[in-house]
Coordinates of C-alpha atoms (C1' of nucleotides) in Angstrom, one line a residue:
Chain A
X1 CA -18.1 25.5 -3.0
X2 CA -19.2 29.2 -4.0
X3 CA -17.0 31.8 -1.7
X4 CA -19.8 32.3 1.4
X5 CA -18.9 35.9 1.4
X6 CA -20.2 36.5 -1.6
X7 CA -23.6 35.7 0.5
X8 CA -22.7 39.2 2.6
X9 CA -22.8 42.2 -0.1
X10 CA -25.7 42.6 -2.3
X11 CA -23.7 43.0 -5.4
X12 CA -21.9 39.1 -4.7
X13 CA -25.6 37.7 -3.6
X14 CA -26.9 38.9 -6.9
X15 CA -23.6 37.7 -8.8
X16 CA -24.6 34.1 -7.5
X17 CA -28.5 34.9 -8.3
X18 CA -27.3 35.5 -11.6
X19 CA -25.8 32.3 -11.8
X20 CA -28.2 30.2 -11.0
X21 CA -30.6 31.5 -13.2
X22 CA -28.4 30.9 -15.9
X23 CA -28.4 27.6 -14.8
X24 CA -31.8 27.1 -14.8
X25 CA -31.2 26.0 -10.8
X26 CA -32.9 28.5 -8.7
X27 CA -33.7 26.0 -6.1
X28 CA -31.6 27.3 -3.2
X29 CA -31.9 30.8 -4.4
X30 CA -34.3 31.8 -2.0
X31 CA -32.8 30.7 0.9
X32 CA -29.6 31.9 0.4
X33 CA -29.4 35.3 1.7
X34 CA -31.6 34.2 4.6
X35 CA -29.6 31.2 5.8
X36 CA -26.4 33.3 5.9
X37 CA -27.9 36.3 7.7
X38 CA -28.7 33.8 10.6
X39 CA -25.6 32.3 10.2
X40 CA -23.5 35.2 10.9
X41 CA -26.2 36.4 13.7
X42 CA -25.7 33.3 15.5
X43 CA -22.2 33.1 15.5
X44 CA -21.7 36.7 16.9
X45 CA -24.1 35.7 19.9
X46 CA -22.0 33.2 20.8
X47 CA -18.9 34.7 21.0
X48 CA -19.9 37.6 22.8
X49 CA -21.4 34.9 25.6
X50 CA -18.0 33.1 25.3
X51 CA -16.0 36.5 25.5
X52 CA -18.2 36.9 28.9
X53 CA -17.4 33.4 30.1
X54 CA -13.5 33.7 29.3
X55 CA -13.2 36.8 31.0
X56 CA -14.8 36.0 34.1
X57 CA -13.1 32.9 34.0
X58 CA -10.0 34.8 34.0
X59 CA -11.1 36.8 37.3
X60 CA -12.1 33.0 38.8
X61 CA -9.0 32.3 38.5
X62 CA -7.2 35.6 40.3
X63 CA -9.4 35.7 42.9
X64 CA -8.7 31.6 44.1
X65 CA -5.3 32.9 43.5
X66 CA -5.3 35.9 45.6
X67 CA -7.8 33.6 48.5
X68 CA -10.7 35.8 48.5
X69 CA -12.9 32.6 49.0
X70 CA -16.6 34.5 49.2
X71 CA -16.3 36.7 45.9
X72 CA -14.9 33.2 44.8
X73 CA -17.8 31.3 45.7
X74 CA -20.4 34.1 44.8
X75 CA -19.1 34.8 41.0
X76 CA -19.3 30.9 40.1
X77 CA -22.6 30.7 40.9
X78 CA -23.8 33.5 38.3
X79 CA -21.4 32.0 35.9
X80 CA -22.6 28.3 36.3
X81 CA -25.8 29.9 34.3
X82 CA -23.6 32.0 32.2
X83 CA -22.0 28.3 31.3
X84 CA -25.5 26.6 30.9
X85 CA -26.9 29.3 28.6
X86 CA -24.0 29.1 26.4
X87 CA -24.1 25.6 26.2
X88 CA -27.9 26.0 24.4
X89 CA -26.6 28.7 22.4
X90 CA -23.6 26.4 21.1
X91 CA -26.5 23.7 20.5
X92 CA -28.5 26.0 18.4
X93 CA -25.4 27.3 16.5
X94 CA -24.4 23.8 15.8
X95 CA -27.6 23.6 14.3
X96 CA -27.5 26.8 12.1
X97 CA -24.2 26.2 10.6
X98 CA -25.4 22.6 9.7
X99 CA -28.4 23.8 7.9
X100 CA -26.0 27.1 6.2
X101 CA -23.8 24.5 4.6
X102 CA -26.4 22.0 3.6
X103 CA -27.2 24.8 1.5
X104 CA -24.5 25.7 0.2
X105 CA -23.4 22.6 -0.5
X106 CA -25.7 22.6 -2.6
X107 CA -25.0 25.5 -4.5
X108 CA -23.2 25.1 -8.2
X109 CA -20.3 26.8 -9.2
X110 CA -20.3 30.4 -10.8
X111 CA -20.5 30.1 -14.2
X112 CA -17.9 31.9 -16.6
X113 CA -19.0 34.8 -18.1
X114 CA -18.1 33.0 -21.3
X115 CA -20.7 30.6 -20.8
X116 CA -23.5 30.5 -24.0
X117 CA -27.0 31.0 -22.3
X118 CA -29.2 27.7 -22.7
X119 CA -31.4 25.8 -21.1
X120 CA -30.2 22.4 -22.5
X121 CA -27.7 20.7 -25.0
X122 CA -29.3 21.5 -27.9
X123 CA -27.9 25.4 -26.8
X124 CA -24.1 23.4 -27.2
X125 CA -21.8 25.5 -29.5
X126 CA -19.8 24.1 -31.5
X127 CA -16.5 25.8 -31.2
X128 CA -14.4 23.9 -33.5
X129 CA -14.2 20.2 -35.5
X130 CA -11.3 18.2 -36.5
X131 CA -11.4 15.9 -39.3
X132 CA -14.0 14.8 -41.7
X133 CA -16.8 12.5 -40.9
X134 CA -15.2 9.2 -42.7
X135 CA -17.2 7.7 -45.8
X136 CA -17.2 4.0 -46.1
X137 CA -18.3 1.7 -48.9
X138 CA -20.3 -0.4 -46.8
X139 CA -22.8 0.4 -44.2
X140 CA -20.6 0.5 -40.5
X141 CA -22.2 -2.2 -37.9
X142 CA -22.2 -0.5 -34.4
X143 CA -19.2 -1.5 -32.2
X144 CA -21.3 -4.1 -30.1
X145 CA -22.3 -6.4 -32.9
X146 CA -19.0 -6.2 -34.7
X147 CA -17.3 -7.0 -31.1
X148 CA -20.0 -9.5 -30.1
X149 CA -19.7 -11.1 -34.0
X150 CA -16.1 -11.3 -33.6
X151 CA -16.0 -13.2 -30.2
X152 CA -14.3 -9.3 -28.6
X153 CA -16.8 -9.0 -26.0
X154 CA -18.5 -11.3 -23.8
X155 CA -21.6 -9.3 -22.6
X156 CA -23.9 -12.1 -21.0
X157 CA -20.9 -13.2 -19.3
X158 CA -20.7 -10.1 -17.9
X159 CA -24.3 -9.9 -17.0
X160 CA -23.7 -13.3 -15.4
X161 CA -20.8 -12.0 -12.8
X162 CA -22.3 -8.5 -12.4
X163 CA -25.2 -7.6 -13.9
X164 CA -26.5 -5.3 -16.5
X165 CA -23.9 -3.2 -17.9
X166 CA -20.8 -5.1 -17.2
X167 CA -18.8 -7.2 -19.6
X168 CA -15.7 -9.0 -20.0
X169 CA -12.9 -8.2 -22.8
X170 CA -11.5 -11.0 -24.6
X171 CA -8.1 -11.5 -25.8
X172 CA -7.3 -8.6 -29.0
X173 CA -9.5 -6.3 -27.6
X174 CA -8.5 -6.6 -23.6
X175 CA -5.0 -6.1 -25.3
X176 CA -5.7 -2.9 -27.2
X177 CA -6.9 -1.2 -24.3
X178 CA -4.0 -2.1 -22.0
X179 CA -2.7 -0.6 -25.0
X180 CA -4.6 2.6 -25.2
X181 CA -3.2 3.4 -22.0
X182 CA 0.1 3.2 -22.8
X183 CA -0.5 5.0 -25.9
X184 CA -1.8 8.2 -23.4
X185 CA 0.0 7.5 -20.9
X186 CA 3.3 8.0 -23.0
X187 CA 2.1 11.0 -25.0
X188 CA 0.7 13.0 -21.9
X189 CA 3.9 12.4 -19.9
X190 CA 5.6 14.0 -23.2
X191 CA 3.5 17.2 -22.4
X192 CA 4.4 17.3 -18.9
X193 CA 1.7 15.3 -16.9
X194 CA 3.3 13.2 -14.0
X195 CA 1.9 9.4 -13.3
X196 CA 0.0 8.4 -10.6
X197 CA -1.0 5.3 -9.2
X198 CA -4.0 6.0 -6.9
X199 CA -6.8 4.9 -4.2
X200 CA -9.6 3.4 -6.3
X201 CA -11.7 3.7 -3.1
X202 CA -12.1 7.0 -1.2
X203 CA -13.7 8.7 1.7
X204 CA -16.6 10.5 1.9
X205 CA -14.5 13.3 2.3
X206 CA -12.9 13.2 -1.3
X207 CA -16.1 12.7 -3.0
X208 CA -17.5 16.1 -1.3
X209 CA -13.9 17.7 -1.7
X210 CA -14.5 17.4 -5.7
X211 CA -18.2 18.0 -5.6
X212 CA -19.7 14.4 -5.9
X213 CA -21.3 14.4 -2.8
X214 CA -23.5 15.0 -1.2
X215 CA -25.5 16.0 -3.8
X216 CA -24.9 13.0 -6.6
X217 CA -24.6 10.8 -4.0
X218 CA -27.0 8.3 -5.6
X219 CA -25.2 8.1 -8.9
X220 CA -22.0 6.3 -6.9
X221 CA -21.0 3.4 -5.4
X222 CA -20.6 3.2 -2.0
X223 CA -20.0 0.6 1.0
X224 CA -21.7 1.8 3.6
X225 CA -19.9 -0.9 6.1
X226 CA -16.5 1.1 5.3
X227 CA -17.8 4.8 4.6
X228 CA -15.7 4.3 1.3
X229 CA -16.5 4.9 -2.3
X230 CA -15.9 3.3 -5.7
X231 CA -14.2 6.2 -7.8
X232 CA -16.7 7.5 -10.7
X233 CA -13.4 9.2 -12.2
X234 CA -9.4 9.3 -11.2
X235 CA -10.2 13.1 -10.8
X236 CA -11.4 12.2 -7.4
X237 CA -8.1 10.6 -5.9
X238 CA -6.0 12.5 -7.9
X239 CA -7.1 16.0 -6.8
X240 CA -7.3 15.3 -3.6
X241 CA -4.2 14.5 -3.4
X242 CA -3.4 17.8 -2.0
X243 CA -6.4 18.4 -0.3
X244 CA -5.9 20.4 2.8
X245 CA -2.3 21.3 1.8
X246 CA -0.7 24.8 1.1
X247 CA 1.6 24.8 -1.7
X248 CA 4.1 27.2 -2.7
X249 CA 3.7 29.4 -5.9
X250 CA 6.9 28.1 -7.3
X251 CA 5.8 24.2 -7.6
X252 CA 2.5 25.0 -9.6
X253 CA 1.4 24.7 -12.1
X254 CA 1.8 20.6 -11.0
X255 CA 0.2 18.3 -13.6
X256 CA -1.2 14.9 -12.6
X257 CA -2.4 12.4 -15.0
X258 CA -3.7 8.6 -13.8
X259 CA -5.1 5.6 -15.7
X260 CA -8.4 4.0 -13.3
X261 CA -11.1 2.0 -14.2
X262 CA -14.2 4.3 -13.6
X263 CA -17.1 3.3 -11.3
X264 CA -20.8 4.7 -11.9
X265 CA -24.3 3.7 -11.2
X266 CA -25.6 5.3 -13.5
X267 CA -29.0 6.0 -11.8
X268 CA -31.7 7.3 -14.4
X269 CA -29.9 6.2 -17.4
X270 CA -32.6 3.0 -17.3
X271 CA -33.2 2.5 -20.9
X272 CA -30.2 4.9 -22.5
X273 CA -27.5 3.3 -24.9
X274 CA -28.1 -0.2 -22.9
X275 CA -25.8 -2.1 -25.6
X276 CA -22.6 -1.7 -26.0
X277 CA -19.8 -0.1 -24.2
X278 CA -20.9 3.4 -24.3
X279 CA -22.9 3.4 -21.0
X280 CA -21.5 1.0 -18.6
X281 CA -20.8 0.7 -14.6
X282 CA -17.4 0.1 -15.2
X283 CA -14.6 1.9 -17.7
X284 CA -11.0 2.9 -17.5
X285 CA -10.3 6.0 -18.4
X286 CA -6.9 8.8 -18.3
X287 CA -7.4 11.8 -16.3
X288 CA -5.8 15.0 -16.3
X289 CA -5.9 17.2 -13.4
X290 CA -4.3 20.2 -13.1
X291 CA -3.3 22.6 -10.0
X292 CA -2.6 26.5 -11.3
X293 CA -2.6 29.5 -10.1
X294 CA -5.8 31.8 -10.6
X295 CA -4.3 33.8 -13.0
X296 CA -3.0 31.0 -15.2
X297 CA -6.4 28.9 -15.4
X298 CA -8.1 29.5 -18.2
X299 CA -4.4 29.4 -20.3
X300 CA -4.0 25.8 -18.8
X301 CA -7.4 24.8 -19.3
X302 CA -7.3 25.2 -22.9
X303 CA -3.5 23.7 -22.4
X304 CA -5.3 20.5 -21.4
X305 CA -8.3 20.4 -23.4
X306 CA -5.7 20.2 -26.5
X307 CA -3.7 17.6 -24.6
X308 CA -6.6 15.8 -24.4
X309 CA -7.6 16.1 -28.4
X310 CA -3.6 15.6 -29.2
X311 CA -4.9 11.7 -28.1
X312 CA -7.5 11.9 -30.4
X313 CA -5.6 13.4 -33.5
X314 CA -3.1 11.2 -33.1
X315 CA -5.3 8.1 -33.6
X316 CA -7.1 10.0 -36.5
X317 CA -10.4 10.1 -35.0
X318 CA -12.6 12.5 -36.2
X319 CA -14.1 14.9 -33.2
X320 CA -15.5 18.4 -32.7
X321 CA -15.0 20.5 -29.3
X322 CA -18.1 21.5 -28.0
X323 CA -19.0 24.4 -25.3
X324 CA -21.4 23.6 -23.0
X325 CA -24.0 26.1 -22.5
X326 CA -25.4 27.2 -19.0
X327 CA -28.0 24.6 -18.3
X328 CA -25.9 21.9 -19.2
X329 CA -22.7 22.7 -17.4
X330 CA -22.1 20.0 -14.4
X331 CA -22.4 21.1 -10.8
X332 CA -18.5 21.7 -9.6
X333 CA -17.5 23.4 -13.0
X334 CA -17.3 27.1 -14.4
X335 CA -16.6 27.0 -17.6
X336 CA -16.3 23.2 -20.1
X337 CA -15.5 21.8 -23.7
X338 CA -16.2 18.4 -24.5
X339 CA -14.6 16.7 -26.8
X340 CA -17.2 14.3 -29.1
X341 CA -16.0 12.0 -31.8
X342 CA -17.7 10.7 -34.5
X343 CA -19.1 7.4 -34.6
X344 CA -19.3 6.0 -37.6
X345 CA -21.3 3.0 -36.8
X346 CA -23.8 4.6 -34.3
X347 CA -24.0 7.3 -36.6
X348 CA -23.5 10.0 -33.8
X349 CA -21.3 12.5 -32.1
X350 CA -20.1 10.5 -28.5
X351 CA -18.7 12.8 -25.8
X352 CA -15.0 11.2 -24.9
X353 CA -13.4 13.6 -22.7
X354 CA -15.1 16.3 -20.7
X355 CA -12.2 19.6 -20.1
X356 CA -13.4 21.4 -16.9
X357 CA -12.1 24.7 -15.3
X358 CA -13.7 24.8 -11.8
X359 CA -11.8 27.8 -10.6
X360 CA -11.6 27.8 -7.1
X361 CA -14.7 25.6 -6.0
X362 CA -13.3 22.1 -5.8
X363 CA -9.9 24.1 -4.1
X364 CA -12.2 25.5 -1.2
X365 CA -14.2 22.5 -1.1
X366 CA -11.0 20.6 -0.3
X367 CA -8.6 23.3 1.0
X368 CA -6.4 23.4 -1.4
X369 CA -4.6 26.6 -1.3
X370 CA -1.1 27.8 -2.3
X371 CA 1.1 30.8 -0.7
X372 CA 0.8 34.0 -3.5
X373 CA 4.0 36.0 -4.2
X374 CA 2.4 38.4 -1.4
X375 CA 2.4 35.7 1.0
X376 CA -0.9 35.1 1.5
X377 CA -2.9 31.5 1.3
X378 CA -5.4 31.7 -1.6
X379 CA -7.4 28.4 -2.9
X380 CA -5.9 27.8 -6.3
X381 CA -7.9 26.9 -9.0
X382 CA -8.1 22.7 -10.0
X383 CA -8.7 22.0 -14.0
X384 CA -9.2 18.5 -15.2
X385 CA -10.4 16.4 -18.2
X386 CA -10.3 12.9 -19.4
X387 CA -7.3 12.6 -21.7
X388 CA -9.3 10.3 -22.8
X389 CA -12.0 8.0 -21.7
X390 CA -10.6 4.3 -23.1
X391 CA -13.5 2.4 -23.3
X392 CA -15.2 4.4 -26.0
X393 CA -11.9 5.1 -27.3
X394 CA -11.7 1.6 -28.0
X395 CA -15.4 1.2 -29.2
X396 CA -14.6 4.1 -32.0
X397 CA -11.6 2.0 -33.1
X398 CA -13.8 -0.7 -33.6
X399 CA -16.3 1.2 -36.0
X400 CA -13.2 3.2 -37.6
X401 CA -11.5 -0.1 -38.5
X402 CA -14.2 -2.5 -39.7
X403 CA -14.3 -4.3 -43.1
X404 CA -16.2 -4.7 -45.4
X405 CA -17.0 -8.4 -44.3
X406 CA -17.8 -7.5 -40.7
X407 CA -13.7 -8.0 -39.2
X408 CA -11.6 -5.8 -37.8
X409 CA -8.5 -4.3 -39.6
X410 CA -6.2 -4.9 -36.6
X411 CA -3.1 -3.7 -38.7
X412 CA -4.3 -0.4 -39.4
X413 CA -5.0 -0.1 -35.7
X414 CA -1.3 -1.3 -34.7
X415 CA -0.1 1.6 -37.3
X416 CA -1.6 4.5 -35.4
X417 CA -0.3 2.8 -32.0
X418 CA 3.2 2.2 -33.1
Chain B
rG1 C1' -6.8 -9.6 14.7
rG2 C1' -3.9 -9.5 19.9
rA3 C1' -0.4 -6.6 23.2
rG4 C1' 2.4 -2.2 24.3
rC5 C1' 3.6 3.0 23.4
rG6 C1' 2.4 7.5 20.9
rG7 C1' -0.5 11.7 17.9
rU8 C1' 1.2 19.4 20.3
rG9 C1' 2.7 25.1 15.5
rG10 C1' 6.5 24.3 8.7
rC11 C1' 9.8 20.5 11.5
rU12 C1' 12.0 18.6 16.3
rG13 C1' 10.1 18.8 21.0
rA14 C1' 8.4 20.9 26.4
rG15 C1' 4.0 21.5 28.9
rU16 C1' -0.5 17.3 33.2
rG17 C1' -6.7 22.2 35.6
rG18 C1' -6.5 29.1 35.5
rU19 C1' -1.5 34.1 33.9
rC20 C1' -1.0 28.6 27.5
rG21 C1' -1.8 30.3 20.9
rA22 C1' 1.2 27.3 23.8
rA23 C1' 8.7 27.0 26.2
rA24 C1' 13.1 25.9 23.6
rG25 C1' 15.7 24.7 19.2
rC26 C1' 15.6 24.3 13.8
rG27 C1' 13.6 26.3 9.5
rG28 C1' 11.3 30.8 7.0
rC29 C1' 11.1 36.3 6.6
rA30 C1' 13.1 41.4 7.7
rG31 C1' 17.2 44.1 9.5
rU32 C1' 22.4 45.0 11.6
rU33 C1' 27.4 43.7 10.8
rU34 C1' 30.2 42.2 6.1
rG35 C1' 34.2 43.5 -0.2
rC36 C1' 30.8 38.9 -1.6
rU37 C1' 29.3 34.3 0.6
rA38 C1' 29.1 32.2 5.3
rA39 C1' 28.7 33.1 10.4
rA40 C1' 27.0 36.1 14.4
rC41 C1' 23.4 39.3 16.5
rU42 C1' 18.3 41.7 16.7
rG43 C1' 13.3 41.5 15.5
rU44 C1' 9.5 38.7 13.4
rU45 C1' 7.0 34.3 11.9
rG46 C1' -0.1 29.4 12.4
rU47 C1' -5.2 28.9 10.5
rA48 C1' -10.3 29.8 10.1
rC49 C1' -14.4 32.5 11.5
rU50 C1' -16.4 37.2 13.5
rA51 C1' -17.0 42.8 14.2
rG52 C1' -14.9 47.4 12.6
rG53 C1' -11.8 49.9 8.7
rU54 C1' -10.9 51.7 1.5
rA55 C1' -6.7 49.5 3.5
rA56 C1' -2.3 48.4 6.4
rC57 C1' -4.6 46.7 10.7
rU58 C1' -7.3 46.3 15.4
rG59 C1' -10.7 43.7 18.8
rG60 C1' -13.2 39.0 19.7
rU61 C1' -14.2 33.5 19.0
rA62 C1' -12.4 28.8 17.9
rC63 C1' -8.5 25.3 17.0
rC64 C1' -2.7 21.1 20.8
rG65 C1' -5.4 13.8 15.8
rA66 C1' -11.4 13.8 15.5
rG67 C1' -16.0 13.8 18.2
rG68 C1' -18.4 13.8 22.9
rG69 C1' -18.2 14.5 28.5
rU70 C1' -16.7 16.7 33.5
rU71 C1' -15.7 22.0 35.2
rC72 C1' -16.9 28.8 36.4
rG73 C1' -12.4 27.4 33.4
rA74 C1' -9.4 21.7 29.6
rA75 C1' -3.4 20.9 25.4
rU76 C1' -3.8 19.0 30.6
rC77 C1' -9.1 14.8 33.6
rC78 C1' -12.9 10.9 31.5
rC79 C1' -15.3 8.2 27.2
rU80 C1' -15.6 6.8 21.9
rC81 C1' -13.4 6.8 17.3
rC82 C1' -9.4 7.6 13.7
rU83 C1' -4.3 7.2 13.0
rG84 C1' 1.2 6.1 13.6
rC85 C1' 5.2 3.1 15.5
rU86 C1' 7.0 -1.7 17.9
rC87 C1' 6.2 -7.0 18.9
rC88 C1' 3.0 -11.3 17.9
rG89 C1' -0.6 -13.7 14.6
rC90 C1' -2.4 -13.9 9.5
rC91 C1' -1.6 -12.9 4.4
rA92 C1' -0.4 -11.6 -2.0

RNA sequence: GGAGCGGUGGCUGAGUGGUCGAAAGCGGCAGUUUGCUAAACUGUUGUACUAGGUAACUGGUACCGAGGGUUCGAAUCCCUCCUGCUCCGCCA
């Protein structure tokens, strides 16, 4: 959530104006200022009325004390409408501050100012590549059909259980990702990261705490019986964590990291990469999450974006780091990289992690704030990434390690794992 | 799932209709004393919103698990829900 205050000044409203145009979202724009100015109108009506009731109440009270029964009687009659038309004013208020953060709710993060403009993600920039796209002999099958050639993964099966979009691992390949996680698992707790085991179902709460709902509520799974939601990401879980908690400046920056399978409905992607295991309901991925102080964010952002590509390096993948320009930035974030490896078989650049700062917007979303050397509660700023996602992790080993007569060289996979 | 008892500030815990943002203790912070530490003593110590002020701050409103209700007035009375503990049942 953007800082409401910003809502009050004319140079903050026209910060966030900015913003959104850079965004190419201008749909709440216009209500804005509006919805606010209400807001705060409403709110000082009410506590005058209240300050009139509390005060009189007080007297109410003094004069039962002191037995003047008449002036008793006479002053709760004028205040038993004081009472009622405070109750309608409390009713409309209620109303007012629903509607003001059904806006805002809505609103996206601030971008940062380093940003590139662009209205899509053709407007990407490239900011750096690792690695040389890998030649091979013979022409590289896409993952799927090696997989599906070599008995690795059952897709109808999948289909059969769950529907489109689901599959089931068999034996060398179920292994290598149990071993993928390790793998990250092991080098992230190297840098720092501390594991976590976490909720793979979570409140409403949570999901609005790091900016899935309500708008992307579609895009989830949820179970209405239970209010509860299938994670779309560990980031969910794992940042909330600390939701409504103050911690103290000398435990941050704290570094979480958590291995969960991935939940996502992928709503309008009918049609888009439907073989394979690029684009499915279900995936396990690492995530990195990280709680800093505001001054520290952008150092540990780029911190974790190479933590994430350390993974990537050290399994010899080829990638590039993208920055995403304004109209393609996600909702909660300020400023991202992806990371996109190669893909020899597909023949295309795959986004495998996605590095996030979101400044403070998750933190006030889900109050989590920290006490600053001058003793005062300020939301801290939340960073995360995958680090990295492990079902395409395991789809590029596939197309990385294939031979020439359509099998996997499992040895030269073991190698990089050892 | 059944029965019983609870949920109050950073923590422990008092408060059962008005003077309660809430006793007391612990902890934290500042100071006094002290060669240093400790101890003792004194003061101070919640959050959000709102109005004013460059600001320190000052006034107001709200918050005693959450949401409703009764009342001029609710931490206190009533209802619903959530949650914790104990016992029983069930279960990996």
């Amino acid at each position: 959530m953007i800082d409401f205050q910003l809502l009050k000044t004319e140079e903050g409203l026209n910060r966030v104006l900015k913003s959104l145009a850079r965004r190419g979202d201008t749909s709440a724009a216009a209500e804005l200022k509006t919805v606010a100015e209400k807001r705060s109108a409403t709110i000082r009506e009410v506590e005058a009325l209240a300050n009139e009731r509390n005060v009189q109440s007080k007297k109410l009270g003094e004069l039962k004390a002191q037995g003047k029964e008449a002036e008793f009687d006479a002053l709760r009659e004028t205040m038993k409408t004081v009472a009622d038309r405070l109750k309608v004013l409390k009713e409309q208020e209620a109303k007012v501050e629903e509607n003001f953060l059904h806006v805002l709710a809505r609103v996206p993060n601030l971008l940062d100012d380093k940003v590139p403009d662009g209205k899509d993600e053709h407007a990407n920039v490239v900011v750096r590549k690792e690695g040389e796209i890998p030649q091979f002999a013979f022409d590289v099958k896409p993952h799927y059909e090696v997989a599906e050639a070599q008995g690795l993964v059952d897709f109808e099966r999948g289909v059969k259980i769950s529907g489109a979009r689901f599959y089931v691992y068999n034996e060398r390949i179920a292994r290598l990702e149990r071993r993928l996680a390790n793998y990250m698992l092991d080098k992230h707790a190297a840098a720092g990261y501390s594991e976590r085991m976490v909720p793979l179902v979570v409140k409403d709460e949570c999901m609005f705490g790091t900016g899935q709902f309500p708008k992307f509520a579609d895009e989830y799974y949820r179970m209405e019986k239970d209010g509860l939601s299938l994670i779309p990401t560990g980031e969910v879980p794992l940042t909330n964590i600390y939701a409504d908690e103050i911690l103290s400046e000398t435990e941050l920056p704290i570094s979480l990291m958590a291995f969960t399978p991935c939940f996502r409905r992928e709503a309008g992607s009918a049609g888009k990469d439907t073989r394979g295991l690029v684009r499915v309901h279900q995936f396990y991925k690492v995530e990195l999450v990280k709680f800093v102080r505001p001054e520290d964010s952008e150092r540990e952002w780029l911190r974790l974006t190479a933590d994430a590509e350390n993974i990537l390096k050290g399994l010899g993948l080829t990638y590039r780091v993208v920055a995403l320009c304004s109209g393609d930035m996600g909702f909660t974030s300020s400023i991202t990289y992806d990371l996109e490896i190669w893909m020899p078989g597909l023949k295309r650049w795959l986004e495998i992690s996605s590095c996030s700062n979101f400044k403070d917007f998750q933190a006030r979303r889900a109050k989590i704030r920290y006490k600053n050397a001058a003793g005062k509660n300020e939301y801290l700023h939340t960073i995360n990434g995958s680090g990295v996602a492990a079902g395409r992790l395991v789809a590029a080993l596939l197309e990385y390690h294939q031979t020439a007569d359509g099998n996997i060289d499992w040895a030269a996979i073991e190698k990089k794992l050892a």
